[in-house]
Short mmCIF file of C-alpha atoms in Angstrom, two decimals:
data_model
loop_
_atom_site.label_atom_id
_atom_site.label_comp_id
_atom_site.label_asym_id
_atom_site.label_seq_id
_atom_site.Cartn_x
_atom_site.Cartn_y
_atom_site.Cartn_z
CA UNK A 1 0.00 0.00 0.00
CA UNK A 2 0.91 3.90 -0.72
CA UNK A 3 1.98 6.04 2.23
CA UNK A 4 2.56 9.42 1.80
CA UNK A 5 4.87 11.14 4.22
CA UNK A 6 4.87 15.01 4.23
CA UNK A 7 7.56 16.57 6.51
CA UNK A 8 10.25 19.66 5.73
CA UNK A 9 12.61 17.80 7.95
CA UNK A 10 15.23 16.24 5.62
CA UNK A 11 16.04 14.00 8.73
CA UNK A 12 11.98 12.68 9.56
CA UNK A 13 11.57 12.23 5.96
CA UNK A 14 14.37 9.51 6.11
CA UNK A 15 14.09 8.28 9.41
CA UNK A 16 10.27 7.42 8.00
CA UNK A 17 10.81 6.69 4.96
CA UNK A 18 13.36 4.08 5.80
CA UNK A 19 10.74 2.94 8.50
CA UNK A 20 8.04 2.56 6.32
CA UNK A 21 9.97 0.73 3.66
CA UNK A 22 11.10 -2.43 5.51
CA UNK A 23 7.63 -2.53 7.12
CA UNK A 24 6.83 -2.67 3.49
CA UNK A 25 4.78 0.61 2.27
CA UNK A 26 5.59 1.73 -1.22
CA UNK A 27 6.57 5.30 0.26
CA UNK A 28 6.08 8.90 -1.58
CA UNK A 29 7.68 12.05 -0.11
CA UNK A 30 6.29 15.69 -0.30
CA UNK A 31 8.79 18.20 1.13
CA UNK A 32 5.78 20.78 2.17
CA UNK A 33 2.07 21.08 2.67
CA UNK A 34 1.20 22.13 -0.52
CA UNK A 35 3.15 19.91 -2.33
CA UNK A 36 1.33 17.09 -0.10
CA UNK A 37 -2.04 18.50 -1.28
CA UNK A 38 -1.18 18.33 -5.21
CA UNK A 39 -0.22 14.57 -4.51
CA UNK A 40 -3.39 13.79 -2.27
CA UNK A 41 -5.49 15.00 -5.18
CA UNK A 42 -4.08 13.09 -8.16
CA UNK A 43 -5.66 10.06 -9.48
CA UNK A 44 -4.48 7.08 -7.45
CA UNK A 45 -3.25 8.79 -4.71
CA UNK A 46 -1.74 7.07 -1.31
CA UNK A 47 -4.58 5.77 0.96
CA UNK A 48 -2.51 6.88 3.79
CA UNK A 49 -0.66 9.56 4.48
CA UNK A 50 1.46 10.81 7.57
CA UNK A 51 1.77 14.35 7.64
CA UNK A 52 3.68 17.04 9.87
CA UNK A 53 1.23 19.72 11.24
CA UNK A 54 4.27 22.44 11.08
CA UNK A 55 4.89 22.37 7.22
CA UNK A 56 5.55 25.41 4.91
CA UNK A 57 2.68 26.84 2.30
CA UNK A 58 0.08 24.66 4.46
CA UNK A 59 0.53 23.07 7.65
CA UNK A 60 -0.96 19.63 8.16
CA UNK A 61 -4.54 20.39 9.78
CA UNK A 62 -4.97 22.48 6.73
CA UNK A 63 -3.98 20.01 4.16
CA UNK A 64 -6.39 17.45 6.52
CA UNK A 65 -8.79 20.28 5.56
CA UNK A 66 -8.59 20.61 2.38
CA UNK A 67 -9.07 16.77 1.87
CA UNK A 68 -12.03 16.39 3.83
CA UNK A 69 -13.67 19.10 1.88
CA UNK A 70 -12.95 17.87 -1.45
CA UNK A 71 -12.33 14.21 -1.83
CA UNK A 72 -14.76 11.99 -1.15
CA UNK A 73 -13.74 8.03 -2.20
CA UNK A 74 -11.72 6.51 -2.29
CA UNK A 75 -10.95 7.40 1.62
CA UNK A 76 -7.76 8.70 2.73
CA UNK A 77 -6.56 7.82 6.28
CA UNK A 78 -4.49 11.08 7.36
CA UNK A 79 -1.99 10.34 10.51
CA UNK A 80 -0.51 13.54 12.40
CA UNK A 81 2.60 13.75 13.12
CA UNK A 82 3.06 16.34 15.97
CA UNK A 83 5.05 18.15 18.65
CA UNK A 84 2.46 19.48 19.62
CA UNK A 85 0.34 17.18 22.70
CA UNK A 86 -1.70 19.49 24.67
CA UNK A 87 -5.39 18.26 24.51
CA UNK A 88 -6.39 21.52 22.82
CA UNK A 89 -4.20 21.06 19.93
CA UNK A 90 -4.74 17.37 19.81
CA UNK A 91 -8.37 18.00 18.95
CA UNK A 92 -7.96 20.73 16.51
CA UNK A 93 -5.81 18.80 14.76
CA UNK A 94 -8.79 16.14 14.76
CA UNK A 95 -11.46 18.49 13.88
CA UNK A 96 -9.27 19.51 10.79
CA UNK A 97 -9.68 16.55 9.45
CA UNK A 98 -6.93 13.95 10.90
CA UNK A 99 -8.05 10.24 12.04
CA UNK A 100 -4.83 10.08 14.63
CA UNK A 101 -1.60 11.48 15.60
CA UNK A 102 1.71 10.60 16.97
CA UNK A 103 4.06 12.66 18.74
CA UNK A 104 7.24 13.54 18.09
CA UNK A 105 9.65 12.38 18.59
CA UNK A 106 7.56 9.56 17.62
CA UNK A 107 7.83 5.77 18.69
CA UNK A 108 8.36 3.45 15.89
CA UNK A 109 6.32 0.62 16.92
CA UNK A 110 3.54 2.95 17.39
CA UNK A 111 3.55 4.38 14.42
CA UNK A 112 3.76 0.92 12.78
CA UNK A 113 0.80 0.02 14.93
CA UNK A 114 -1.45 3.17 14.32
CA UNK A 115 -0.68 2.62 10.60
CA UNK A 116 -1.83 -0.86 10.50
CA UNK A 117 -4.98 0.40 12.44
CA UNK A 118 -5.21 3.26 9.68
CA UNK A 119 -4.88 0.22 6.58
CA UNK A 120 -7.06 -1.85 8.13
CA UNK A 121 -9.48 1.22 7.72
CA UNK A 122 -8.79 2.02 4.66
CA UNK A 123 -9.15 -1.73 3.40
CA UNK A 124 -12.56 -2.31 4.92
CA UNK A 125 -13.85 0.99 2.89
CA UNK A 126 -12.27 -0.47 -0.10
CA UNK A 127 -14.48 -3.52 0.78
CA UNK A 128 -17.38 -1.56 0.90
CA UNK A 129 -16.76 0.68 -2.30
CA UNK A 130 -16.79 -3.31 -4.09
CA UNK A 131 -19.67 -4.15 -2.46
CA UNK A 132 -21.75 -1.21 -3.81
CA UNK A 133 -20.18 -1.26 -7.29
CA UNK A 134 -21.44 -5.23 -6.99
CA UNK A 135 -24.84 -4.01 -5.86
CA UNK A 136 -25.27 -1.44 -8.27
CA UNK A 137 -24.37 -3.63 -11.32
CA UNK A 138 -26.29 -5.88 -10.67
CA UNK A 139 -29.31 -3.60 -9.49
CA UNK A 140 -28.99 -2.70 -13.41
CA UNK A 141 -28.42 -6.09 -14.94
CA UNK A 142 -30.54 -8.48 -16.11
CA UNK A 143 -28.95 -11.78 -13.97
CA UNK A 144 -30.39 -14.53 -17.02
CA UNK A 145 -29.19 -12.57 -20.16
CA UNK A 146 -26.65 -10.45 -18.89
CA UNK A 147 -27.76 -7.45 -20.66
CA UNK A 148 -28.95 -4.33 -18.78
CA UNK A 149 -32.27 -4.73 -17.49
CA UNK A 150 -35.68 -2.12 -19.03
CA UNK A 151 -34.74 0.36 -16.20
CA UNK A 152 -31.26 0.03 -17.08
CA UNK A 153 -31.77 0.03 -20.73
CA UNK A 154 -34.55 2.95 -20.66
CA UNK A 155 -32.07 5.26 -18.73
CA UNK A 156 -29.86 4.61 -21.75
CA UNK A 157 -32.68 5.69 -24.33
CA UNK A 158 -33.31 9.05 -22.41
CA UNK A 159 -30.07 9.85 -22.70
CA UNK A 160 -29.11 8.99 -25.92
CA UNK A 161 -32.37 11.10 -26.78
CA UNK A 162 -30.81 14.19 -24.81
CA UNK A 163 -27.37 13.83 -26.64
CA UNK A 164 -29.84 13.44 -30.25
CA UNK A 165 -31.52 16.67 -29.06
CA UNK A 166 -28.15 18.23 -28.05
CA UNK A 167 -25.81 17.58 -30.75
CA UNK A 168 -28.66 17.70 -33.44
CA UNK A 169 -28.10 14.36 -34.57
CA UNK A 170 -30.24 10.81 -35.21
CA UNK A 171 -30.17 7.75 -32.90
CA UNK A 172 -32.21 4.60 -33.67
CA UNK A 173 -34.67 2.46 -31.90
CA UNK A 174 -35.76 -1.11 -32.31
CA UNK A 175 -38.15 -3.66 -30.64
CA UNK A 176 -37.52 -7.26 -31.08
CA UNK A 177 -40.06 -10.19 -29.47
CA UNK A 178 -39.18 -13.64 -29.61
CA UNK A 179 -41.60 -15.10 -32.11
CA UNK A 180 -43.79 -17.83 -30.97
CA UNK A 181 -41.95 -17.85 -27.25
CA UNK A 182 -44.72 -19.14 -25.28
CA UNK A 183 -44.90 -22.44 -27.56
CA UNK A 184 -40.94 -22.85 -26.51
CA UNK A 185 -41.88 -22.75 -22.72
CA UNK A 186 -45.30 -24.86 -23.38
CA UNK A 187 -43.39 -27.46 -25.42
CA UNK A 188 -39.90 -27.66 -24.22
CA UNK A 189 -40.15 -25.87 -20.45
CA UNK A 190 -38.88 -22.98 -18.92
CA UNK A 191 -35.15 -24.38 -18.96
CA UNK A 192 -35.55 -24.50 -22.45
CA UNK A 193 -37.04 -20.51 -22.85
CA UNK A 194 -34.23 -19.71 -20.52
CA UNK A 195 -31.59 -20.85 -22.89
CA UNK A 196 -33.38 -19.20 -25.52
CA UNK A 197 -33.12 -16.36 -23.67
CA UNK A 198 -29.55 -16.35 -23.10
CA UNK A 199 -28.45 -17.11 -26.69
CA UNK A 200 -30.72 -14.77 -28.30
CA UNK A 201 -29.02 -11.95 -26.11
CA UNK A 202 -25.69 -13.30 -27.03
CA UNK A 203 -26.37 -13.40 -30.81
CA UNK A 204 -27.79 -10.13 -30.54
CA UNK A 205 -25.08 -8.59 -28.91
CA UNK A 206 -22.39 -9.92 -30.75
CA UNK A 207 -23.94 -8.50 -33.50
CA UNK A 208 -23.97 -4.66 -33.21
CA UNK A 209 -21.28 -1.86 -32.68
CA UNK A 210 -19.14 -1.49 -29.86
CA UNK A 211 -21.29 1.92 -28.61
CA UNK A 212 -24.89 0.40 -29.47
CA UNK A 213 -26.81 -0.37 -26.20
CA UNK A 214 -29.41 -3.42 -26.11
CA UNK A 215 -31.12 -4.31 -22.61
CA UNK A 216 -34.06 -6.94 -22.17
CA UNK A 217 -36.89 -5.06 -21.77
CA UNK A 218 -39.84 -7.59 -21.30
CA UNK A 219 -40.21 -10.92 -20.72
CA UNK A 220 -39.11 -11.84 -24.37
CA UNK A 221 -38.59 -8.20 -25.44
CA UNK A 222 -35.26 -6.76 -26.23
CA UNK A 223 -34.56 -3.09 -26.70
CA UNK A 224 -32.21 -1.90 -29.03
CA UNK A 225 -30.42 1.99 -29.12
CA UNK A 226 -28.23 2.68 -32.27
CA UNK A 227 -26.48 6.02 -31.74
CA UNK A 228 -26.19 7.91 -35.12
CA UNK A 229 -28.48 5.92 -36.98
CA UNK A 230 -31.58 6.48 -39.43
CA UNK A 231 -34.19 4.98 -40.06
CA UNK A 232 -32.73 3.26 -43.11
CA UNK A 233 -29.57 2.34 -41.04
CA UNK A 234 -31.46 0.91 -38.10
CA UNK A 235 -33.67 -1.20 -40.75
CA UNK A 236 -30.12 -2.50 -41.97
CA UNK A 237 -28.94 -3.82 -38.22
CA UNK A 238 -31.88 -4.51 -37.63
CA UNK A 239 -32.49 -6.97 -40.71
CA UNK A 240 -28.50 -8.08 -39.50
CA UNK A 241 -30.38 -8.73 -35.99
CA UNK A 242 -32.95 -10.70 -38.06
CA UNK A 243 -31.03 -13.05 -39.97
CA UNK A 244 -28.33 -13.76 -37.55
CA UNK A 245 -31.33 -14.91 -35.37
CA UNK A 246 -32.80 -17.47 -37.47
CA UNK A 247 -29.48 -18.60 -39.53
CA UNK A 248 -29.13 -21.49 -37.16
CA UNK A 249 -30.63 -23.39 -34.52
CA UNK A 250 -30.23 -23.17 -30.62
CA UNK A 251 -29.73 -26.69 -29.20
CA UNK A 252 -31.22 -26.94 -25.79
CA UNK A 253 -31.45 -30.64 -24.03
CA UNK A 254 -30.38 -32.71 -27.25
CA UNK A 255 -33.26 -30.68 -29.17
CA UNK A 256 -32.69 -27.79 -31.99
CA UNK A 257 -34.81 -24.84 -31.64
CA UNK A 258 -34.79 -22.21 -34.24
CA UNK A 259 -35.92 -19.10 -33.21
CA UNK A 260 -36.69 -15.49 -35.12
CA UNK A 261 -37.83 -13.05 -33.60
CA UNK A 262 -40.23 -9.79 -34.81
CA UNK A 263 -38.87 -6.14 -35.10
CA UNK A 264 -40.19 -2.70 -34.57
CA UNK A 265 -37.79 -0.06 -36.00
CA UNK A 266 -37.90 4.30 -35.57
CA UNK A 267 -36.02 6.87 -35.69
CA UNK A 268 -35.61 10.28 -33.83
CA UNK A 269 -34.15 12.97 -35.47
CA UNK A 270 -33.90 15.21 -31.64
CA UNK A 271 -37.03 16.85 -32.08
CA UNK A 272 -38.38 14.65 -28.64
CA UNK A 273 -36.37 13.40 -25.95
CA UNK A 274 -39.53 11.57 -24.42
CA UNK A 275 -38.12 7.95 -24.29
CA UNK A 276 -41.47 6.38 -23.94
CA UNK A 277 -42.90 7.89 -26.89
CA UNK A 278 -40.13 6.03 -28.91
CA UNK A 279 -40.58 3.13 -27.51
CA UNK A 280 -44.78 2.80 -27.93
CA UNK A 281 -43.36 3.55 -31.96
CA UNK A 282 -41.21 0.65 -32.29
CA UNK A 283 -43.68 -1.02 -30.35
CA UNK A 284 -46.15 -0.14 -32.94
CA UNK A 285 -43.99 -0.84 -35.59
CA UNK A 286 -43.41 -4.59 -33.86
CA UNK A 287 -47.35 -5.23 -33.71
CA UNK A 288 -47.39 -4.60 -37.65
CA UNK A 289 -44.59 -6.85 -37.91
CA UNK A 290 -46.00 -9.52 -36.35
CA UNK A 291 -49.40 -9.16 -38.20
CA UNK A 292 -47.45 -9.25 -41.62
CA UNK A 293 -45.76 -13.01 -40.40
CA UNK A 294 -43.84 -12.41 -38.40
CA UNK A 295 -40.22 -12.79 -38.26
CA UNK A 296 -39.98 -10.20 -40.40
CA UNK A 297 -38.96 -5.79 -39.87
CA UNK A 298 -41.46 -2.97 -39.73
CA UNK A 299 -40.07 0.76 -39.80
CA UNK A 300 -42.39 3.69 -38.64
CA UNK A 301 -41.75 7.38 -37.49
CA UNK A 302 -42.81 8.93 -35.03
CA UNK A 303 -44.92 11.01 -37.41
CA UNK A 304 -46.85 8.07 -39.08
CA UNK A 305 -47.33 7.07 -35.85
CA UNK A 306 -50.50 6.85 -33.30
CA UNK A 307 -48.21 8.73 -31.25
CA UNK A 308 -47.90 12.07 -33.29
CA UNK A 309 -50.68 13.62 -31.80
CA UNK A 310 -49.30 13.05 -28.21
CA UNK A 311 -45.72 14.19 -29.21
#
């Protein structure tokens, strides 16, 4: 782990920095406060850090300060180091900012104790930043598929639709339903739709462009946003979507499946940024679709739509 030890004593910043080392910190060195401040804020800064308080530019309470106010995660664990041991002072110091202190001239073991205390700190909020990463993926993941989730994927239409509004530009829409999905489940069982499920996602994504987004968005829905795309474009992926779907057969318990699927395809050119509009269009679009036969692509704007009147 990083420790960063901020002293303008020539003499503490070796005697530490050779302490620190064989207890086996990866040690960085700032000569003053402000110089300790500059190397607090960069990206992948030390979690720890033992600073002076008496330091030149900014003494060590205010550099305490200054973190407290501005960086949030990951934490840093800020150790005093201090002449200075009348109560008074002690808890200013504290107040700034600073989770402990040592006095000089320090003790070595203590230090090496207090800065185990101070890792073990820093570790557990590591633990916890994880944890909520974990939680949040997966608040926004669909856990059969893979793929974002409709809340996940319907955050990414609105703002696709605010960038189209912003930057004056086009961004495509399709909705694709597993033909005939019930029969799977009715025929073959739920394992069976599951693994449907799962390839159809992976087919699907494996065939678009590294920025398209595609989420499931129903129970055999999929939603589909192309950035920079017309209608004619998003007809062409989608039609890609189409026959990459029902090329070849998904084997599930020793039995091939083939499966197609229906599309709904529009279009906004920035004009609206309500997401939900779009998506009743392609939705529209998918319910002509499937009245033509299925497994086949309808296109409709928002315009030719039963939506223009809302709009």
């Amino acid at each position: 782990m990083k420790v960063l030890i901020a002293d303008d004593s020539a003499i503490y910043r070796t005697t530490l920095s050779r302490a620190l080392q064989r207890w086996g910190y990866e040690v960085l060195i700032a000569q003053n406060g402000a110089e300790a401040w500059e190397m607090l804020a960069e990206p992948g800064a030390p979690a720890l850090a033992v600073l002076d308080w008496v330091m030149p530019h900014m003494t060590g309470p205010e550099v305490c300060r200054r973190v407290r106010e501005t960086l949030r995660e990951p934490y840093t664990y800020i150790l005093l180091l201090t002449g200075k041991n009348t109560k008074d002072e002690i808890v200013e110091g504290l107040e700034a900012g600073a989770d402990d202190y040592v006095v000089k001239p320090f003790d070595e073991h203590e230090l090496q104790v207090r800065l185990r205390a101070g890792k073990r700190i820093v570790d557990l909020q590591l633990d916890l930043l994880r944890a909520r990463d974990e939680l949040r993926e997966r608040a926004n993941k669909d856990l059969l598929t893979m793929l974002p989730n409709r809340p996940a994927i319907a955050s990414a239409l609105e703002q696709e639709l605010s960038r189209c509004h912003r930057d004056r530009r086009t961004v495509g829409v399709i909705l694709l339903d597993i033909d005939h999905f019930k029969k799977i489940n009715d025929t073959f069982g739920h394992f069976a739709g599951d693994a449907v499920l799962r390839e159809t996602a992976a087919r699907l994504r494996g065939n678009m462009r590294p920025y398209d987004q595609i989420g499931r968005y129903g129970g055999e829905e999929f939603l589909v946003v192309l950035p920079n795309c017309d209608l004619e474009q998003a007809a062409m992926q989608a039609e890609r979507m189409r026959y990459k779907l029902q090329g070849s057969t998904i084997l599930v318990d020793g039995a091939e499946l083939r499966v197609s699927a229906s599309f709904g395809v529009t279009v906004s050119d920035g004009s609206e940024r309500s997401p939900d509009i779009f998506v009743r269009v392609a939705d529209e679009a998918l319910y002509r679709a499937k009245a033509d036969g299925r497994n086949c692509i309808s296109t409709l704007t928002l315009e030719q739509s039963s939506q223009a009147s809302i709009a």
